[in-house]
Tab-separated table of C-alpha atoms and ligand atoms in Angstrom:
chain	number	residue	atom	x	y	z
A	1	UNK	CA	-0.021	-0.197	0.013
A	2	UNK	CA	1.015	3.704	-0.464
A	3	UNK	CA	1.528	5.677	2.416
A	4	UNK	CA	-1.725	7.673	3.432
A	5	UNK	CA	-3.394	10.130	6.118
A	6	UNK	CA	-6.648	9.481	7.014
A	7	UNK	CA	-8.346	12.061	9.519
A	8	UNK	CA	-12.181	13.209	8.647
A	9	UNK	CA	-13.196	15.008	11.374
A	10	UNK	CA	-16.577	15.788	10.336
A	11	UNK	CA	-19.564	14.899	12.794
A	12	UNK	CA	-22.100	13.097	10.574
A	13	UNK	CA	-25.724	12.929	12.196
A	14	UNK	CA	-27.536	10.362	10.064
A	15	UNK	CA	-31.117	9.442	9.833
A	16	UNK	CA	-34.756	10.971	10.213
A	17	UNK	CA	-35.331	13.821	12.520
A	18	UNK	CA	-31.630	14.794	12.931
A	19	UNK	CA	-32.270	18.190	11.641
A	20	UNK	CA	-33.754	19.077	15.240
A	21	UNK	CA	-30.250	19.020	16.386
A	22	UNK	CA	-29.234	21.857	14.268
A	23	UNK	CA	-28.686	24.444	17.315
A	24	UNK	CA	-26.733	22.166	19.145
A	25	UNK	CA	-24.392	21.870	16.332
A	26	UNK	CA	-23.927	25.270	15.351
A	27	UNK	CA	-24.141	26.731	18.801
A	28	UNK	CA	-20.272	25.980	19.399
A	29	UNK	CA	-19.035	28.458	16.565
A	30	UNK	CA	-21.283	31.561	17.485
A	31	UNK	CA	-24.536	33.186	16.825
A	32	UNK	CA	-24.139	34.883	13.618
A	33	UNK	CA	-24.961	32.320	10.828
A	34	UNK	CA	-24.987	32.851	7.052
A	35	UNK	CA	-27.432	30.062	5.818
A	36	UNK	CA	-26.847	29.226	1.924
A	37	UNK	CA	-29.112	27.302	-0.346
A	38	UNK	CA	-29.795	26.954	-3.872
A	39	UNK	CA	-32.774	27.700	-6.482
A	40	UNK	CA	-35.545	26.908	-4.040
A	41	UNK	CA	-36.081	23.098	-3.997
A	42	UNK	CA	-35.377	23.376	0.073
A	43	UNK	CA	-38.663	25.741	0.158
A	44	UNK	CA	-40.732	23.565	-1.668
A	45	UNK	CA	-40.059	20.774	0.597
A	46	UNK	CA	-40.893	22.598	3.623
A	47	UNK	CA	-37.156	22.045	5.027
A	48	UNK	CA	-36.300	26.033	4.791
A	49	UNK	CA	-39.148	26.728	7.074
A	50	UNK	CA	-38.128	24.266	9.857
A	51	UNK	CA	-34.426	25.377	9.367
A	52	UNK	CA	-35.519	28.853	9.996
A	53	UNK	CA	-37.596	27.872	13.124
A	54	UNK	CA	-34.792	26.053	14.529
A	55	UNK	CA	-32.268	29.205	14.013
A	56	UNK	CA	-34.792	31.479	16.134
A	57	UNK	CA	-31.949	31.927	18.540
A	58	UNK	CA	-29.331	32.977	15.900
A	59	UNK	CA	-28.845	36.020	13.859
A	60	UNK	CA	-29.249	34.755	10.259
A	61	UNK	CA	-28.364	36.154	6.959
A	62	UNK	CA	-29.022	34.223	3.747
A	63	UNK	CA	-27.264	33.771	-0.005
A	64	UNK	CA	-29.679	31.934	-2.156
A	65	UNK	CA	-29.931	31.194	-5.706
A	66	UNK	CA	-26.266	29.410	-5.850
A	67	UNK	CA	-26.450	27.616	-8.850
A	68	UNK	CA	-25.539	23.974	-10.127
A	69	UNK	CA	-21.793	24.029	-11.048
A	70	UNK	CA	-21.642	26.991	-8.669
A	71	UNK	CA	-20.182	29.896	-9.912
A	72	UNK	CA	-17.189	32.342	-8.751
A	73	UNK	CA	-19.718	35.307	-8.520
A	74	UNK	CA	-22.028	33.400	-5.824
A	75	UNK	CA	-18.461	32.938	-3.838
A	76	UNK	CA	-17.883	36.732	-3.851
A	77	UNK	CA	-21.458	37.486	-2.966
A	78	UNK	CA	-21.198	35.291	0.193
A	79	UNK	CA	-17.898	36.275	0.792
A	80	UNK	CA	-19.112	39.992	1.185
A	81	UNK	CA	-22.033	39.045	3.305
A	82	UNK	CA	-19.731	37.109	5.655
A	83	UNK	CA	-17.343	40.335	5.677
A	84	UNK	CA	-20.055	42.945	6.322
A	85	UNK	CA	-21.657	41.210	9.083
A	86	UNK	CA	-18.820	39.463	10.792
A	87	UNK	CA	-20.540	35.831	10.247
A	88	UNK	CA	-19.466	32.984	12.766
A	89	UNK	CA	-20.508	29.928	10.733
A	90	UNK	CA	-21.881	28.926	7.481
A	91	UNK	CA	-24.937	26.700	7.415
A	92	UNK	CA	-25.171	25.083	3.766
A	93	UNK	CA	-28.639	23.532	3.299
A	94	UNK	CA	-28.533	21.697	-0.396
A	95	UNK	CA	-26.633	19.501	-2.581
A	96	UNK	CA	-23.054	19.546	-3.887
A	97	UNK	CA	-23.215	23.038	-5.617
A	98	UNK	CA	-24.639	24.742	-2.183
A	99	UNK	CA	-21.877	22.928	-0.192
A	100	UNK	CA	-18.880	23.437	-2.545
A	101	UNK	CA	-19.764	27.380	-2.849
A	102	UNK	CA	-20.112	27.376	0.799
A	103	UNK	CA	-16.531	25.909	1.314
A	104	UNK	CA	-15.191	28.322	-0.996
A	105	UNK	CA	-16.865	31.481	0.978
A	106	UNK	CA	-15.581	30.299	4.068
A	107	UNK	CA	-11.979	30.033	2.610
A	108	UNK	CA	-12.297	33.494	0.855
A	109	UNK	CA	-13.544	35.136	3.908
A	110	UNK	CA	-10.739	34.629	5.732
A	111	UNK	CA	-8.060	35.319	3.431
A	112	UNK	CA	-6.394	38.788	1.630
A	113	UNK	CA	-6.524	36.906	-1.899
A	114	UNK	CA	-9.132	36.800	-4.354
A	115	UNK	CA	-11.358	34.100	-4.078
A	116	UNK	CA	-10.746	32.737	-7.526
A	117	UNK	CA	-6.768	32.951	-6.940
A	118	UNK	CA	-7.597	30.565	-4.031
A	119	UNK	CA	-9.436	28.129	-6.457
A	120	UNK	CA	-6.291	28.070	-8.514
A	121	UNK	CA	-4.036	27.569	-5.613
A	122	UNK	CA	-5.445	26.462	-2.599
A	123	UNK	CA	-2.303	26.284	-0.769
A	124	UNK	CA	-2.810	29.857	-0.226
A	125	UNK	CA	-5.678	28.853	2.356
A	126	UNK	CA	-4.680	29.316	5.815
A	127	UNK	CA	-7.981	29.058	7.444
A	128	UNK	CA	-11.796	29.027	6.747
A	129	UNK	CA	-15.080	29.955	8.703
A	130	UNK	CA	-16.292	26.865	10.245
A	131	UNK	CA	-19.155	25.066	8.056
A	132	UNK	CA	-22.112	22.773	8.709
A	133	UNK	CA	-24.294	21.197	6.223
A	134	UNK	CA	-27.578	19.761	5.985
A	135	UNK	CA	-27.556	17.608	2.805
A	136	UNK	CA	-30.537	17.269	0.071
A	137	UNK	CA	-28.955	15.019	-2.839
A	138	UNK	CA	-26.964	12.023	-2.703
A	139	UNK	CA	-23.998	12.530	-4.987
A	140	UNK	CA	-20.766	14.571	-4.500
A	141	UNK	CA	-19.362	13.506	-0.904
A	142	UNK	CA	-18.971	17.115	-0.261
A	143	UNK	CA	-20.591	17.126	2.978
A	144	UNK	CA	-17.605	15.020	4.294
A	145	UNK	CA	-14.482	16.152	2.380
A	146	UNK	CA	-11.894	18.806	1.639
A	147	UNK	CA	-13.110	19.664	-1.860
A	148	UNK	CA	-14.894	21.983	-3.677
A	149	UNK	CA	-15.631	22.859	-7.467
A	150	UNK	CA	-15.910	26.204	-8.724
A	151	UNK	CA	-16.741	27.247	-12.287
A	152	UNK	CA	-15.710	30.654	-14.018
A	153	UNK	CA	-17.642	31.343	-16.924
A	154	UNK	CA	-15.609	34.023	-18.054
A	155	UNK	CA	-12.331	32.032	-18.377
A	156	UNK	CA	-14.307	28.786	-19.014
A	157	UNK	CA	-12.640	26.924	-16.505
A	158	UNK	CA	-14.319	24.528	-14.036
A	159	UNK	CA	-11.667	23.784	-11.282
A	160	UNK	CA	-11.488	21.462	-8.374
A	161	UNK	CA	-9.281	22.288	-5.314
A	162	UNK	CA	-8.842	21.152	-1.809
A	163	UNK	CA	-7.960	22.040	1.546
A	164	UNK	CA	-8.558	20.514	4.866
A	165	UNK	CA	-9.694	24.056	6.469
A	166	UNK	CA	-13.011	23.571	4.254
A	167	UNK	CA	-13.907	20.077	5.811
A	168	UNK	CA	-17.493	20.670	7.228
A	169	UNK	CA	-17.574	20.617	10.981
A	170	UNK	CA	-20.991	18.573	11.047
A	171	UNK	CA	-23.199	17.350	8.411
A	172	UNK	CA	-26.665	16.381	8.940
A	173	UNK	CA	-27.681	13.477	6.617
A	174	UNK	CA	-31.587	12.601	6.414
A	175	UNK	CA	-32.318	10.755	3.555
A	176	UNK	CA	-35.973	12.317	3.736
A	177	UNK	CA	-34.646	15.274	2.288
A	178	UNK	CA	-33.761	13.534	-0.895
A	179	UNK	CA	-37.156	11.980	-1.556
A	180	UNK	CA	-38.171	14.866	-3.945
A	181	UNK	CA	-34.821	14.589	-5.821
A	182	UNK	CA	-36.145	14.472	-9.524
A	183	UNK	CA	-35.318	10.975	-11.427
A	184	UNK	CA	-32.813	12.597	-13.626
A	185	UNK	CA	-30.902	14.134	-10.787
A	186	UNK	CA	-31.144	11.027	-8.792
A	187	UNK	CA	-29.455	9.130	-11.877
A	188	UNK	CA	-26.705	11.555	-12.351
A	189	UNK	CA	-26.223	11.485	-8.506
A	190	UNK	CA	-25.697	7.669	-8.615
A	191	UNK	CA	-23.425	8.142	-11.498
A	192	UNK	CA	-21.350	10.252	-9.645
A	193	UNK	CA	-20.880	8.015	-6.571
A	194	UNK	CA	-19.972	5.581	-8.781
A	195	UNK	CA	-17.373	7.490	-10.582
A	196	UNK	CA	-15.818	8.591	-7.426
A	197	UNK	CA	-15.401	4.937	-6.545
A	198	UNK	CA	-14.222	3.936	-9.871
A	199	UNK	CA	-11.640	6.633	-10.334
A	200	UNK	CA	-9.802	4.986	-7.355
A	201	UNK	CA	-10.894	1.315	-7.805
A	202	UNK	CA	-9.333	1.740	-11.501
A	203	UNK	CA	-5.833	2.607	-10.478
A	204	UNK	CA	-2.431	0.540	-9.747
A	205	UNK	CA	-3.100	-3.364	-8.697
A	206	UNK	CA	-6.217	-4.646	-6.565
A	207	UNK	CA	-5.641	-3.711	-2.997
A	208	UNK	CA	-8.036	-5.690	-0.493
A	209	UNK	CA	-9.123	-3.486	2.051
A	210	UNK	CA	-10.186	-0.245	-0.032
A	211	UNK	CA	-11.094	-2.152	-3.143
A	212	UNK	CA	-13.384	-4.426	-0.781
A	213	UNK	CA	-15.128	-1.384	0.507
A	214	UNK	CA	-15.300	0.228	-3.089
A	215	UNK	CA	-16.910	-3.197	-4.556
A	216	UNK	CA	-19.422	-3.578	-1.549
A	217	UNK	CA	-20.393	0.369	-2.351
A	218	UNK	CA	-20.744	-0.011	-6.057
A	219	UNK	CA	-23.204	-2.911	-5.296
A	220	UNK	CA	-25.317	-0.749	-3.300
A	221	UNK	CA	-25.600	1.660	-5.936
A	222	UNK	CA	-26.220	-0.627	-8.734
A	223	UNK	CA	-28.956	-2.255	-6.569
A	224	UNK	CA	-30.497	0.537	-4.967
A	225	UNK	CA	-30.615	3.612	-7.740
A	226	UNK	CA	-32.945	1.739	-10.214
A	227	UNK	CA	-35.168	1.548	-7.208
A	228	UNK	CA	-34.894	5.238	-6.051
A	229	UNK	CA	-35.375	6.136	-9.977
A	230	UNK	CA	-38.373	4.147	-10.051
A	231	UNK	CA	-39.867	5.017	-6.767
A	232	UNK	CA	-38.647	8.471	-5.576
A	233	UNK	CA	-40.475	7.840	-2.077
A	234	UNK	CA	-38.553	4.515	-1.140
A	235	UNK	CA	-36.722	5.667	2.088
A	236	UNK	CA	-34.557	2.409	2.041
A	237	UNK	CA	-33.155	3.131	-1.356
A	238	UNK	CA	-32.693	6.696	-0.410
A	239	UNK	CA	-30.724	5.855	2.729
A	240	UNK	CA	-28.361	3.709	0.970
A	241	UNK	CA	-27.702	5.984	-1.701
A	242	UNK	CA	-26.751	8.767	0.673
A	243	UNK	CA	-24.539	6.941	3.108
A	244	UNK	CA	-22.853	5.547	-0.022
A	245	UNK	CA	-22.494	8.633	-1.514
A	246	UNK	CA	-20.569	9.992	1.612
A	247	UNK	CA	-18.377	6.999	1.931
A	248	UNK	CA	-17.215	7.109	-1.629
A	249	UNK	CA	-15.419	10.233	-1.214
A	250	UNK	CA	-14.376	10.554	2.032
A	251	UNK	CA	-10.983	9.166	1.571
A	252	UNK	CA	-11.859	5.622	2.989
A	253	UNK	CA	-12.048	4.141	-0.686
A	254	UNK	CA	-8.398	5.582	-1.333
A	255	UNK	CA	-6.492	4.755	1.400
A	256	UNK	CA	-3.229	2.994	-0.036
A	257	UNK	CA	-4.314	3.701	-3.581
A	258	UNK	CA	-3.005	5.807	-6.329
A	259	UNK	CA	-5.493	8.193	-7.780
A	260	UNK	CA	-5.705	10.545	-10.812
A	261	UNK	CA	-9.459	11.123	-11.830
A	262	UNK	CA	-9.184	11.335	-15.594
A	263	UNK	CA	-12.894	10.887	-15.918
A	264	UNK	CA	-13.848	13.885	-13.659
A	265	UNK	CA	-10.912	15.733	-15.246
A	266	UNK	CA	-12.290	15.588	-18.753
A	267	UNK	CA	-15.879	16.165	-17.296
A	268	UNK	CA	-14.961	19.186	-15.848
A	269	UNK	CA	-14.430	20.636	-19.190
A	270	UNK	CA	-17.690	19.612	-20.721
A	271	UNK	CA	-19.413	21.320	-17.595
A	272	UNK	CA	-17.196	24.468	-18.007
A	273	UNK	CA	-18.217	24.731	-21.454
A	274	UNK	CA	-21.549	23.454	-21.667
A	275	UNK	CA	-22.971	23.458	-17.894
A	276	UNK	CA	-24.294	20.040	-18.119
A	277	UNK	CA	-25.065	17.964	-15.041
A	278	UNK	CA	-21.816	16.711	-13.680
A	279	UNK	CA	-22.923	13.063	-13.098
A	280	UNK	CA	-24.381	12.799	-16.730
A	281	UNK	CA	-21.294	13.619	-18.300
A	282	UNK	CA	-19.561	11.193	-15.874
A	283	UNK	CA	-21.764	8.525	-16.640
A	284	UNK	CA	-21.401	8.853	-20.586
A	285	UNK	CA	-17.426	9.405	-20.035
A	286	UNK	CA	-16.738	6.437	-17.873
A	287	UNK	CA	-17.317	3.300	-20.401
A	288	UNK	CA	-15.894	4.887	-23.218
A	289	UNK	CA	-12.796	5.546	-20.865
A	290	UNK	CA	-12.953	1.889	-19.584
A	291	UNK	CA	-12.666	0.759	-23.045
A	292	UNK	CA	-9.599	3.201	-24.069
A	293	UNK	CA	-7.690	1.990	-20.865
A	294	UNK	CA	-8.315	-1.519	-21.170
A	295	UNK	CA	-4.932	-3.527	-21.921
A	296	UNK	CA	-2.436	-6.320	-20.895
A	297	UNK	CA	-1.548	-4.080	-17.709
A	298	UNK	CA	-4.894	-3.106	-16.694
A	299	UNK	CA	-7.281	-6.280	-17.394
A	300	UNK	CA	-6.903	-8.203	-14.433
A	301	UNK	CA	-8.546	-5.247	-12.226
A	302	UNK	CA	-11.339	-5.148	-14.662
A	303	UNK	CA	-11.852	-8.892	-14.548
A	304	UNK	CA	-11.961	-8.468	-10.521
A	305	UNK	CA	-14.479	-5.802	-10.971
A	306	UNK	CA	-16.545	-8.022	-13.342
A	307	UNK	CA	-16.451	-10.908	-10.825
A	308	UNK	CA	-16.916	-9.473	-7.699
A	309	UNK	CA	-19.132	-6.661	-8.643
A	310	UNK	CA	-21.213	-7.972	-11.444
A	311	UNK	CA	-20.922	-11.944	-10.680
A	312	UNK	CA	-19.352	-12.664	-14.032
A	313	UNK	CA	-18.028	-15.885	-14.288
A	314	UNK	CA	-14.240	-15.545	-15.142
A	315	UNK	CA	-14.383	-18.611	-17.223
A	316	UNK	CA	-13.759	-17.092	-20.665
A	317	UNK	CA	-10.662	-14.824	-21.988
A	318	UNK	CA	-9.956	-12.154	-19.537
A	319	UNK	CA	-10.590	-9.565	-22.163
A	320	UNK	CA	-13.997	-10.885	-23.044
A	321	UNK	CA	-14.581	-11.099	-19.160
A	322	UNK	CA	-13.718	-7.388	-18.836
A	323	UNK	CA	-15.729	-6.554	-21.622
A	324	UNK	CA	-18.873	-7.714	-20.326
A	325	UNK	CA	-18.255	-5.840	-17.427
A	326	UNK	CA	-17.774	-2.453	-19.162
A	327	UNK	CA	-20.866	-3.396	-21.376
A	328	UNK	CA	-23.053	-3.917	-18.143
A	329	UNK	CA	-21.902	-0.701	-16.731
A	330	UNK	CA	-22.598	1.046	-19.567
A	331	UNK	CA	-26.266	-0.693	-19.914
A	332	UNK	CA	-26.681	0.099	-16.249
A	333	UNK	CA	-26.510	4.118	-16.930
A	334	UNK	CA	-28.645	3.638	-19.750
A	335	UNK	CA	-31.301	1.671	-17.774
A	336	UNK	CA	-31.529	4.373	-15.318
A	337	UNK	CA	-32.539	7.154	-17.934
A	338	UNK	CA	-28.958	8.702	-18.526
A	339	UNK	CA	-28.833	10.082	-21.804
A	340	UNK	CA	-25.618	8.258	-22.775
A	341	UNK	CA	-24.111	10.351	-25.849
A	342	UNK	CA	-22.930	13.740	-26.018
A	343	UNK	CA	-25.028	14.281	-29.052
A	344	UNK	CA	-28.463	13.908	-27.035
A	345	UNK	CA	-26.967	16.921	-25.064
A	346	UNK	CA	-26.214	18.840	-28.411
A	347	UNK	CA	-22.934	18.651	-27.897
A	348	UNK	CA	-20.358	18.303	-30.848
A	349	UNK	CA	-16.831	17.726	-31.280
A	350	UNK	CA	-15.790	21.435	-32.212
A	351	UNK	CA	-14.204	22.092	-28.795
A	352	UNK	CA	-12.806	18.702	-28.174
A	353	UNK	CA	-9.009	19.520	-28.757
A	354	UNK	CA	-9.346	22.906	-26.371
A	355	UNK	CA	-11.117	20.875	-23.959
A	356	UNK	CA	-8.406	18.043	-24.328
A	357	UNK	CA	-5.627	19.999	-23.968
A	358	UNK	CA	-7.000	22.162	-20.617
A	359	UNK	CA	-8.010	18.439	-19.121
A	360	UNK	CA	-4.497	17.222	-19.550
A	361	UNK	CA	-2.437	20.593	-18.361
A	362	UNK	CA	-4.900	20.869	-15.252
A	363	UNK	CA	-6.209	17.251	-14.629
A	364	UNK	CA	-2.711	15.521	-13.787
A	365	UNK	CA	-3.625	12.925	-16.447
A	366	UNK	CA	-0.168	12.125	-17.266
A	367	UNK	CA	-0.236	10.263	-13.819
A	368	UNK	CA	-3.348	8.337	-14.364
A	369	UNK	CA	-3.658	4.595	-14.419
A	370	UNK	CA	-3.010	4.816	-17.995
A	371	UNK	CA	-1.696	8.162	-18.845
A	372	UNK	CA	-3.626	10.231	-21.157
A	373	UNK	CA	-2.393	12.877	-23.394
A	374	UNK	CA	-4.610	15.247	-25.650
A	375	UNK	CA	-5.093	12.869	-28.573
A	376	UNK	CA	-6.023	10.064	-26.133
A	377	UNK	CA	-8.664	12.476	-24.480
A	378	UNK	CA	-10.018	13.622	-27.950
A	379	UNK	CA	-10.527	9.975	-29.093
A	380	UNK	CA	-12.336	9.232	-25.586
A	381	UNK	CA	-14.314	12.227	-26.274
A	382	UNK	CA	-15.364	11.006	-29.898
A	383	UNK	CA	-16.182	7.621	-28.491
A	384	UNK	CA	-18.837	9.575	-26.479
A	385	UNK	CA	-20.698	11.055	-29.651
B	401	LIG	O1	-30.877	24.632	-6.571
B	401	LIG	P1	-31.846	23.614	-5.839
B	401	LIG	O2	-33.345	24.392	-5.792
B	401	LIG	O3	-31.565	23.550	-4.274
B	401	LIG	O4	-31.873	22.432	-6.961
B	401	LIG	C1	-31.002	21.486	-6.736
B	401	LIG	C2	-30.200	21.446	-8.194
B	401	LIG	O5	-30.978	22.110	-9.350
B	401	LIG	C3	-31.744	20.136	-7.126
B	401	LIG	N1	-31.870	19.536	-5.821
B	401	LIG	C4	-31.126	19.522	-4.672
B	401	LIG	N2	-31.733	18.817	-3.777
B	401	LIG	C5	-32.988	18.781	-4.208
B	401	LIG	C6	-33.123	18.920	-5.305
B	401	LIG	N3	-34.410	19.164	-6.214
B	401	LIG	C7	-35.057	18.581	-5.412
B	401	LIG	N4	-34.920	18.016	-4.113
B	401	LIG	C8	-34.108	18.089	-3.535
B	401	LIG	N5	-33.731	17.420	-2.097
B	401	LIG	O6	-30.726	19.465	-7.744
B	401	LIG	C9	-29.971	20.033	-8.682
B	401	LIG	C10	-28.680	19.794	-8.588
B	401	LIG	O7	-28.186	20.155	-7.626
B	401	LIG	P2	-26.423	20.253	-7.214
B	401	LIG	O8	-25.784	20.627	-5.773
B	401	LIG	O9	-25.703	20.909	-8.513
B	401	LIG	O10	-26.119	18.514	-7.598
B	401	LIG	P3	-24.906	17.560	-6.676
B	401	LIG	O11	-25.021	17.330	-5.696
B	401	LIG	O12	-24.579	16.521	-7.810
B	401	LIG	O13	-23.472	18.751	-7.075
B	401	LIG	C11	-22.858	18.969	-8.211
B	401	LIG	C12	-21.686	19.770	-7.903
B	401	LIG	O14	-20.860	19.235	-7.329
B	401	LIG	C13	-19.435	19.116	-7.896
B	401	LIG	C14	-19.798	18.893	-9.250
B	401	LIG	O15	-18.987	19.199	-9.942
B	401	LIG	C15	-20.958	20.193	-9.568
B	401	LIG	O16	-20.393	21.271	-9.489
B	401	LIG	N6	-18.716	18.182	-7.213
B	401	LIG	C16	-18.230	18.369	-6.047
B	401	LIG	C17	-17.300	17.189	-5.520
B	401	LIG	C18	-16.849	17.674	-4.055
B	401	LIG	N7	-16.810	18.816	-3.539
B	401	LIG	O17	-16.099	16.644	-3.364
B	401	LIG	C19	-17.073	16.218	-6.227
B	401	LIG	C20	-17.630	15.900	-7.306
B	401	LIG	O18	-17.042	15.157	-7.945
B	401	LIG	C21	-18.131	16.900	-7.925
B	401	LIG	O19	-17.240	17.355	-8.879
B	402	LIG	ZN1	-18.029	13.371	-9.059
């Protein structure tokens, strides 16, 4: 195994009714709260009203309208609210976009640097305001990790960045709040969870502890995502997806493994240029990337995936077994309603060279399991058309 650090100090409060403990988790940080949320889903489900009631003894400011694929302008707006009002703690209520934007606000509010400079060079982040979250969408794992992804539409950049200071102090995970997530976002969230697991699972030789955990999590998503898409009110499916999303990207699955995140690097280009849903882009890319990297050096990991996750017997040629698993992966994404070509999203090949160059330059693709250069990325994107 590679050496690793594993220290995830987010207090998770999981299950029905945990939101009632909001005052208890916020109080240690102070009385002035910035409440952040998105385009209104928390109002429609009644969560906003309950949160405001629970915050009755706090002074509350609000930043609403945070976009999916959150933009740097929202970070600036939140930073201003924090500075002008001496905010003590940020409470993010929403999906990954709201949480990511709030992380960037938390960091920018404690720095003399411009917020976009911190996104580009997170080593400059020295501290951040404390952040607590109430999660409403199972997908990103942002509720228990140090990452954030911010988009700058002017420069056509969507950049992920990490810093320990941005780790949420506490996150409330009540699957009830995900019952209202529409089918397309449920499916995209499932694809995102799977991609977080696969980006690490498919790197370096088989590692029994993290890869065994990853296989269990993948089986959970393959089993419960179709149920949640079909039956949005199915609480059991929602709770399984919610906990899988958190564990998929809190560092547990990557202990001792190498990682390079090629599909994420390429997908962030698609989102930056075309503002598509992150998980949808990942679902389209993943099987095509798998076929591209399948070779003598990687085939055994694909066979392990085929046998341990899909139950495919290893009784044929290794490449045939691997390809059956890749086909099953693609069929799965299609079966939960994800449009599986870029053409269906009205994306053509016009910007592929530019996107590929940027993905290679900023995505660290030369260190991936199978190193990818610009031509390789263009080829993978063409397979997605
Ligand atoms: O804005 P509202 O009205 O809340 O609606 C949202 C949004 O339109 C809606 N939604 C959320 N919860 C809902 C709901 N609708 C009904 N009922 C609910 N309970 O869903 C839409 C998408 O929300 P968003 O937060 O954008 O989705 P997600 O959680 O998938 O986050 C995606 C963002 O996270 C980044 C992605 O790149 C993307 O920008 N990522 C963050 C990561 C991290 N911090 O570790 C890792 C990921 O790989 C990812 O890159
Ligand atoms: Zn992701």
